[in-house]
Coordinates of C-alpha atoms in Angstrom, one line a residue:
M1 CA 0.0 0.0 0.0
N2 CA 1.2 3.5 -0.7
T3 CA 1.8 5.0 2.7
S4 CA 1.8 8.6 1.3
N5 CA -2.0 8.3 1.2
L6 CA -2.0 8.0 5.0
S7 CA -0.6 11.5 5.7
H8 CA -4.0 12.7 6.9
I9 CA -4.4 9.9 9.4
S10 CA -0.8 9.4 10.6
N11 CA -1.2 11.9 13.4
P12 CA -1.3 10.7 17.0
P13 CA -4.5 8.8 18.0
L14 CA -7.6 10.7 19.1
N15 CA -7.8 11.4 22.8
T16 CA -11.3 9.9 23.2
S17 CA -12.6 10.2 26.7
K18 CA -12.3 7.1 28.9
Y19 CA -16.1 7.0 29.7
A20 CA -16.8 7.2 25.9
Y21 CA -14.4 4.3 25.2
F22 CA -15.9 2.3 28.1
S23 CA -19.4 2.7 26.7
W24 CA -18.2 1.4 23.3
L25 CA -16.7 -1.7 25.0
L26 CA -20.0 -2.1 26.8
L27 CA -21.7 -2.0 23.4
L28 CA -19.4 -4.7 22.0
T29 CA -20.1 -6.9 25.0
S30 CA -23.8 -6.4 25.0
W31 CA -25.0 -5.9 21.4
M32 CA -25.6 -9.6 20.6
Q33 CA -27.5 -10.2 23.9
G34 CA -30.6 -8.4 22.6
M35 CA -31.8 -5.7 20.2
A36 CA -33.2 -3.5 23.0
V37 CA -29.8 -3.4 24.8
F38 CA -28.0 -2.9 21.6
H39 CA -30.1 0.2 20.6
I40 CA -29.8 1.8 24.0
T41 CA -26.0 1.5 24.1
L42 CA -25.7 2.4 20.4
V43 CA -27.5 5.7 21.1
L44 CA -25.3 6.4 24.1
C45 CA -22.1 5.8 22.0
I46 CA -23.4 8.1 19.2
L47 CA -24.0 10.9 21.7
L48 CA -20.5 10.5 23.2
S49 CA -18.6 10.3 19.9
V50 CA -20.5 12.4 17.4
R51 CA -17.8 15.0 17.3
Y52 CA -15.3 12.4 16.0
V53 CA -17.4 11.4 12.9
P54 CA -15.3 13.7 10.5
H55 CA -12.2 11.8 11.6
A56 CA -13.9 8.5 10.9
M57 CA -14.9 9.7 7.4
Q58 CA -11.3 10.5 6.6
R59 CA -10.2 7.0 7.6
L60 CA -12.5 5.5 5.0
K61 CA -9.8 6.5 2.5
V62 CA -7.3 4.0 3.9
L63 CA -8.6 1.0 1.9
P64 CA -10.7 2.6 -0.9
W65 CA -10.9 -0.6 -3.0
L66 CA -12.4 -2.4 0.0
T67 CA -14.8 0.5 0.8
V68 CA -16.1 1.2 -2.7
P69 CA -18.0 -2.1 -3.1
F70 CA -19.8 -1.5 0.2
L71 CA -20.8 2.0 -0.9
L72 CA -21.9 0.8 -4.3
Y73 CA -24.0 -1.9 -2.6
E74 CA -25.7 0.7 -0.4
I75 CA -26.3 3.1 -3.3
T76 CA -27.9 0.3 -5.2
R77 CA -30.2 -0.4 -2.4
L78 CA -31.2 3.3 -2.0
I79 CA -31.9 3.5 -5.7
S80 CA -33.9 0.3 -5.5
T81 CA -35.9 1.8 -2.6
L82 CA -36.7 5.0 -4.5
L83 CA -37.9 3.0 -7.6
C84 CA -39.8 0.2 -5.8
E85 CA -43.6 -0.1 -5.4
Y86 CA -43.6 0.1 -1.6
P87 CA -40.8 2.5 -0.5
D88 CA -42.2 2.7 3.0
K89 CA -41.7 -1.0 3.5
A90 CA -38.3 -0.9 1.8
M91 CA -37.2 1.6 4.4
I92 CA -37.2 -1.1 7.0
G93 CA -34.3 -2.7 5.3
I94 CA -32.6 0.6 4.9
F95 CA -32.9 1.2 8.7
D96 CA -31.0 -2.1 9.2
D97 CA -28.3 -0.7 7.0
F98 CA -28.2 2.6 8.8
R99 CA -27.8 0.8 12.2
A100 CA -24.9 -1.3 10.8
F101 CA -23.2 1.8 9.3
T102 CA -23.5 3.6 12.7
F103 CA -21.9 0.6 14.4
A104 CA -19.2 0.5 11.8
F105 CA -18.4 4.2 12.3
L106 CA -18.0 3.7 16.0
T107 CA -15.3 1.1 15.2
L108 CA -13.4 3.7 13.2
I109 CA -13.7 6.2 16.0
F110 CA -12.5 4.1 18.9
L111 CA -9.9 1.8 17.3
Q112 CA -7.0 4.1 17.4
T113 CA -4.1 2.0 18.8
K114 CA -3.1 -1.6 19.1
D115 CA -4.3 -1.6 22.7
N116 CA -7.7 -0.5 21.5
I117 CA -7.9 -3.5 19.1
K118 CA -6.9 -5.9 21.9
D119 CA -9.6 -4.4 24.2
A120 CA -12.2 -4.6 21.5
A121 CA -11.3 -8.2 20.7
W122 CA -11.6 -9.3 24.3
A123 CA -14.8 -7.4 24.8
T124 CA -16.3 -9.1 21.7
F125 CA -15.0 -12.5 23.0
I126 CA -16.6 -11.9 26.4
G127 CA -19.9 -10.9 24.7
F128 CA -20.1 -14.0 22.6
T129 CA -19.1 -16.3 25.4
I130 CA -21.7 -14.9 27.8
L131 CA -24.3 -15.2 25.1
A132 CA -23.3 -18.8 24.2
W133 CA -23.4 -20.0 27.8
W134 CA -26.7 -18.2 28.6
A135 CA -28.4 -19.6 25.4
L136 CA -27.1 -23.1 26.0
L137 CA -28.0 -23.3 29.7
Y138 CA -31.4 -21.7 29.2
H139 CA -32.2 -24.1 26.4
L140 CA -31.1 -27.2 28.5
F141 CA -33.1 -26.1 31.5
T142 CA -36.3 -25.4 29.4
H143 CA -36.0 -28.5 27.2
D144 CA -35.4 -31.3 29.7
F145 CA -31.6 -31.2 28.9
S146 CA -32.3 -32.3 25.3
L147 CA -30.0 -31.4 22.5
S148 CA -32.4 -32.5 19.8
P149 CA -32.9 -29.9 17.0
S150 CA -35.5 -27.3 18.0
S151 CA -37.0 -24.3 16.3
D152 CA -37.2 -22.2 19.5
V153 CA -33.5 -21.9 20.5
I154 CA -33.0 -18.3 21.7
V155 CA -29.6 -16.9 20.9
G156 CA -29.8 -13.2 21.8
S157 CA -30.2 -10.8 18.8
F158 CA -29.1 -13.4 16.2
G159 CA -32.7 -14.3 15.2
H160 CA -34.0 -17.6 14.0
V161 CA -32.1 -20.8 14.5
N162 CA -30.5 -20.8 11.1
Y163 CA -29.2 -17.3 11.5
S164 CA -27.9 -18.1 15.0
A165 CA -26.1 -21.1 13.7
V166 CA -24.3 -19.1 11.0
F167 CA -23.3 -16.1 13.3
S168 CA -22.3 -18.2 16.3
S169 CA -20.2 -20.5 14.0
I170 CA -18.3 -17.5 12.7
A171 CA -17.4 -16.5 16.3
M172 CA -16.4 -20.1 17.2
L173 CA -14.1 -20.5 14.2
I174 CA -12.3 -17.2 15.0
M175 CA -11.9 -18.5 18.6
I176 CA -10.4 -21.7 17.2
A177 CA -7.9 -19.7 15.1
A178 CA -7.0 -17.6 18.2
F179 CA -6.5 -20.9 20.1
T180 CA -4.1 -22.2 17.6
L181 CA -2.1 -19.0 17.4
L182 CA -2.0 -17.7 20.9
S183 CA 0.0 -19.2 23.7
G184 CA -0.4 -19.9 27.4
Q185 CA -3.6 -18.9 29.3
K186 CA -4.8 -16.6 26.6
S187 CA -5.0 -19.6 24.3
W188 CA -6.8 -22.1 26.5
I189 CA -9.4 -19.4 27.7
M190 CA -10.7 -19.6 24.1
L191 CA -12.3 -22.9 25.0
A192 CA -14.7 -21.1 27.3
G193 CA -16.4 -19.8 24.2
I194 CA -15.7 -22.6 21.8
V195 CA -17.3 -25.4 23.9
P196 CA -20.8 -23.8 24.4
I197 CA -21.0 -22.6 20.8
A198 CA -20.1 -26.0 19.5
I199 CA -22.8 -27.7 21.7
L200 CA -25.3 -25.1 20.6
Q201 CA -25.0 -26.2 17.0
L202 CA -26.9 -29.4 17.8
P203 CA -30.2 -27.9 19.0
L204 CA -29.8 -25.2 16.3
G205 CA -29.6 -28.1 13.8
S206 CA -28.6 -26.3 10.7
R207 CA -27.0 -29.0 8.5
T208 CA -25.7 -26.4 6.0
T209 CA -23.9 -24.5 8.7
M210 CA -22.4 -27.6 10.2
L211 CA -21.1 -28.7 6.8
A212 CA -19.7 -25.1 6.1
T213 CA -18.1 -25.0 9.5
A214 CA -16.3 -28.3 9.0
I215 CA -15.1 -27.2 5.6
L216 CA -13.8 -23.8 6.9
L217 CA -12.2 -25.4 10.0
I218 CA -10.1 -27.7 7.7
I219 CA -9.2 -24.7 5.5
I220 CA -8.2 -22.6 8.6
L221 CA -6.0 -25.3 10.1
I222 CA -4.3 -25.9 6.8
I223 CA -3.6 -22.1 6.3
L224 CA -2.2 -21.8 9.8
R225 CA -0.3 -25.1 9.4
S226 CA -1.2 -25.8 13.0
W227 CA -0.6 -29.4 14.1
R228 CA -1.4 -28.4 17.6
G229 CA -4.8 -27.1 16.5
M230 CA -5.6 -30.2 14.4
I231 CA -4.7 -32.6 17.2
T232 CA -6.6 -30.6 19.9
I233 CA -9.7 -29.9 17.9
S234 CA -9.8 -33.5 16.6
T235 CA -9.5 -34.9 20.1
L236 CA -12.2 -32.6 21.4
G237 CA -14.4 -33.5 18.4
L238 CA -14.0 -37.2 18.9
F239 CA -14.6 -36.9 22.6
F240 CA -17.7 -34.8 22.0
I241 CA -19.2 -37.2 19.5
A242 CA -18.5 -40.2 21.7
A243 CA -20.2 -38.5 24.7
L244 CA -23.1 -37.4 22.5
S245 CA -23.6 -41.0 21.1
L246 CA -24.3 -42.1 24.7
T247 CA -27.4 -39.9 24.9
P248 CA -30.8 -41.2 23.7
N249 CA -31.1 -39.1 20.6
G250 CA -27.8 -37.2 20.4
L251 CA -26.9 -38.4 16.9
S252 CA -30.4 -38.8 15.4
Q253 CA -30.3 -35.5 13.5
F254 CA -27.5 -36.7 11.3
S255 CA -29.6 -39.5 9.9
S256 CA -31.5 -36.9 7.8
I257 CA -28.5 -36.2 5.7
S258 CA -28.7 -39.7 4.2
H259 CA -32.3 -38.9 3.2
A260 CA -31.4 -35.8 1.1
E261 CA -32.4 -37.5 -2.2
Q262 CA -35.7 -38.6 -0.8
Q263 CA -36.4 -35.1 0.5
I264 CA -35.8 -33.6 -2.9
E265 CA -38.2 -36.1 -4.4
G266 CA -40.8 -35.3 -1.7
K267 CA -40.6 -38.7 -0.1
G268 CA -38.7 -37.9 3.1
G269 CA -40.7 -35.1 4.7
I270 CA -41.0 -31.5 3.4
P271 CA -38.6 -31.2 0.4
S272 CA -37.0 -28.0 1.6
I273 CA -34.4 -27.9 -1.2
Q274 CA -37.1 -28.0 -3.8
I275 CA -39.2 -25.3 -2.1
R276 CA -36.1 -23.0 -1.8
W277 CA -35.6 -23.5 -5.6
E278 CA -39.2 -22.6 -6.3
I279 CA -39.0 -19.5 -4.2
F280 CA -35.8 -18.5 -6.2
Q281 CA -37.7 -19.1 -9.5
V282 CA -40.6 -17.0 -8.5
L283 CA -38.6 -14.0 -7.1
S284 CA -36.2 -14.1 -10.1
H285 CA -39.2 -14.0 -12.4
L286 CA -40.6 -11.0 -10.6
S287 CA -37.4 -9.0 -10.1
L288 CA -35.2 -9.6 -13.1
P289 CA -37.3 -7.3 -15.4
H290 CA -36.2 -4.5 -13.0
P291 CA -32.5 -3.5 -13.2
F292 CA -32.4 -2.6 -9.5
G293 CA -34.7 -5.3 -8.3
L294 CA -37.9 -5.0 -6.3
G295 CA -36.5 -3.1 -3.4
P296 CA -35.2 -4.1 0.1
R297 CA -37.6 -6.4 1.9
I298 CA -40.2 -6.2 -0.8
H299 CA -40.0 -9.9 -1.5
G300 CA -42.3 -10.3 1.5
F301 CA -45.0 -8.1 -0.1
V302 CA -45.1 -9.2 -3.7
D303 CA -48.5 -10.0 -5.3
L304 CA -48.4 -13.8 -5.9
N305 CA -52.0 -14.0 -6.8
A306 CA -51.3 -12.0 -9.9
E307 CA -48.7 -14.7 -10.9
R308 CA -51.0 -17.7 -10.6
D309 CA -50.2 -19.0 -14.1
F310 CA -46.5 -18.9 -13.3
L311 CA -47.1 -20.5 -9.9
R312 CA -49.0 -23.3 -11.5
E313 CA -45.9 -24.4 -13.3
H314 CA -43.2 -23.4 -10.9
F315 CA -44.7 -23.7 -7.4
K316 CA -45.8 -27.4 -7.3
S317 CA -43.9 -28.6 -4.3
S318 CA -44.6 -25.4 -2.3
S319 CA -48.3 -25.7 -3.0
K320 CA -48.5 -29.3 -2.1
Y321 CA -46.4 -29.4 1.1
M322 CA -47.0 -25.9 2.4
Y323 CA -50.7 -25.4 1.6
G324 CA -52.0 -29.0 1.2
F325 CA -53.1 -29.1 -2.4
T326 CA -51.6 -29.7 -5.9
T327 CA -51.5 -27.0 -8.6
D328 CA -54.2 -28.9 -10.6
D329 CA -56.6 -28.9 -7.6
P330 CA -59.6 -26.6 -7.9
R331 CA -58.6 -24.9 -4.7
F332 CA -55.4 -23.6 -6.4
D333 CA -57.5 -21.1 -8.5
S334 CA -59.1 -19.4 -5.5
F335 CA -56.4 -19.7 -2.8
D336 CA -55.0 -16.4 -1.4
F337 CA -51.2 -16.8 -1.8
N338 CA -50.7 -13.3 -0.5
H339 CA -52.3 -14.1 2.9
P340 CA -52.2 -17.9 3.1
Y341 CA -52.9 -18.0 6.8
G342 CA -55.4 -15.2 7.1
P343 CA -55.3 -11.4 7.3
G344 CA -51.9 -10.0 8.2
S345 CA -49.9 -13.1 7.2
H346 CA -47.3 -13.0 4.4
P347 CA -46.6 -14.9 1.2
L348 CA -44.1 -17.8 1.2
T349 CA -41.6 -15.4 -0.4
Y350 CA -41.4 -13.4 2.9
D351 CA -38.4 -15.5 3.7
P352 CA -36.4 -16.3 0.6
H353 CA -34.2 -18.8 2.6
S354 CA -31.1 -17.7 0.7
Q355 CA -29.0 -14.5 0.6
Y356 CA -28.6 -14.9 -3.2
T357 CA -32.3 -15.1 -3.7
A358 CA -32.9 -12.1 -1.5
T359 CA -30.2 -10.1 -3.2
I360 CA -31.6 -10.8 -6.7
A361 CA -35.1 -9.9 -5.4
E362 CA -34.0 -6.7 -3.7
T363 CA -31.4 -5.3 -6.0
G364 CA -31.4 -7.4 -9.1
I365 CA -28.3 -8.7 -11.0
I366 CA -26.5 -5.5 -10.3
G367 CA -26.7 -6.1 -6.5
L368 CA -25.7 -9.7 -6.9
L369 CA -22.5 -8.8 -8.8
I370 CA -21.7 -6.2 -6.2
L371 CA -22.2 -8.8 -3.5
F372 CA -19.7 -11.1 -5.1
T373 CA -17.3 -8.2 -5.4
I374 CA -17.6 -7.6 -1.6
Y375 CA -16.9 -11.2 -0.9
A376 CA -13.9 -11.3 -3.3
T377 CA -12.2 -8.1 -2.0
I378 CA -12.5 -9.1 1.7
A379 CA -11.3 -12.7 0.9
W380 CA -8.3 -11.4 -1.0
H381 CA -7.3 -8.8 1.6
S382 CA -7.8 -11.3 4.5
F383 CA -5.8 -14.1 2.8
S384 CA -2.9 -11.7 2.3
L385 CA -2.7 -11.3 6.1
T386 CA -2.2 -15.0 6.8
R387 CA 1.4 -15.1 5.5
R388 CA 4.1 -16.5 7.8
Q389 CA 6.0 -13.2 8.2
Y390 CA 3.0 -11.5 9.8
S391 CA 2.2 -11.3 13.5
N392 CA -0.4 -13.4 15.3
A393 CA -2.7 -10.4 15.4
Q394 CA -2.5 -10.0 11.7
K395 CA -3.1 -13.7 11.1
I396 CA -6.1 -13.7 13.4
M397 CA -7.4 -10.7 11.5
G398 CA -6.9 -12.5 8.2
I399 CA -8.6 -15.7 9.4
S400 CA -11.5 -13.7 10.7
G401 CA -12.1 -12.3 7.3
I402 CA -11.8 -15.7 5.6
T403 CA -14.2 -17.1 8.2
L404 CA -16.7 -14.3 7.9
I405 CA -16.8 -14.4 4.1
G406 CA -16.6 -18.2 3.8
M407 CA -19.5 -18.7 6.2
F408 CA -21.5 -15.9 4.6
A409 CA -20.9 -17.4 1.1
L410 CA -21.7 -21.0 2.1
G411 CA -24.3 -20.3 4.8
G412 CA -26.0 -17.7 2.5
I413 CA -27.1 -20.6 0.3
T414 CA -29.9 -21.3 2.8
V415 CA -29.9 -18.2 5.1
I416 CA -30.3 -14.5 4.6
V417 CA -27.0 -13.4 6.3
F418 CA -27.4 -9.7 5.5
S419 CA -29.9 -9.0 8.3
Q420 CA -29.5 -7.4 11.7
A421 CA -26.6 -9.1 13.4
G422 CA -25.2 -10.1 10.0
T423 CA -25.0 -6.6 8.7
N424 CA -23.4 -5.5 12.0
L425 CA -20.7 -8.2 11.5
L426 CA -20.1 -7.4 7.9
F427 CA -19.9 -3.6 8.1
G428 CA -18.1 -3.8 11.5
F429 CA -15.5 -6.1 10.0
L430 CA -15.0 -3.7 7.0
T431 CA -14.2 -0.8 9.3
F432 CA -12.2 -3.0 11.6
C433 CA -10.0 -3.8 8.6
I434 CA -9.6 -0.1 7.9
A435 CA -8.7 0.7 11.5
F436 CA -6.3 -2.2 11.7
Q437 CA -4.6 -1.2 8.4
S438 CA -4.2 2.4 9.4
I439 CA -2.7 1.5 12.8
Y440 CA -0.3 -1.0 11.2
E441 CA 0.8 1.6 8.6
R442 CA 1.2 4.3 11.2
N443 CA 3.4 2.0 13.3
T444 CA 5.6 0.9 10.4
T445 CA 6.2 4.4 9.1
S446 CA 6.8 6.1 12.5

């Protein structure tokens, strides 16, 4: 990187007040515990740090090639909002973006030194660990100590079980990377967060996330060339599976993987893969004629009744398994697909069950191409930090980016990862990269 571009940020760090910095660390610890707590502490942090926003704006210039795709993505969503049929409903999605941007700006304001980064990392670790233990113990005590898959697992502000599985797995993989790179007590304390998150994956029961986690874990250990990590994690994994096999139904959920083919054919329960494919076809059919898509969140308010002829051909499994009749049934012609469960209910497209389906629906092909650009730029930047000559802090930073993008890319096949906690993670990581880079450049040029 050309360090001459850093002349405007190479001055000594901002002298942010201690009470303001403490409030931000409190935000990092508490934001995933619940949205109400997050909003309260977010407002507090904004009030204490609003005078530093111009400085944060200047720091965005540190990694312009990384920042530009994010800005283009947001501009595309704003244009889509202005052009969409229901701009008032689309503004709900824009509010999520605004909240994530605010969170990201606070990262730029308060990460001024290496010590700040360490404090933020530990505060985030503490927040995830507290959440994981609370969610696990609460679930065990309220479900007769069963780890069977359940749709009512409560994991703070992470949302539905599929979202919680993706976001918590990201945190766990980063902790594993830290475990392999750090030494002494700092290393082993990572197990305090790894263990409860790993156990939580069972009641969360997201097979896609489990597979993605296994793939990324292997990739991380190979990148780090960590025999210690491979041996320790393998031992813990075998011990965990052995202990789980002794429970009455501990391994029962894995049997459904062998029935994937029957599920697709509709013979092994609800064929979720086929239904996801049909939702993708319907939303693509509705959004692709519009260059900027239907608008943020508008996929939940589309008029499916007006597309009855298209649904007859491309909604067969969804009609049969979700509503109880085939597309050649007389009920199909009079059924209200916009409010299938009565007034106030939403069409099946309310949850596209895939980030890629949601992106095409909301922002069209333009948004999807920008999404892939965001993934590619973060992956390239993150992988460059994992080289041998870099410090452990830089390697953890690089692995964090690879983990985040890898899980978003793979988990996004079945989950909308750009929502609430997901956007906080993504935009927060972008500005964390910028702050990290500016601090590193300042230290190497001073």
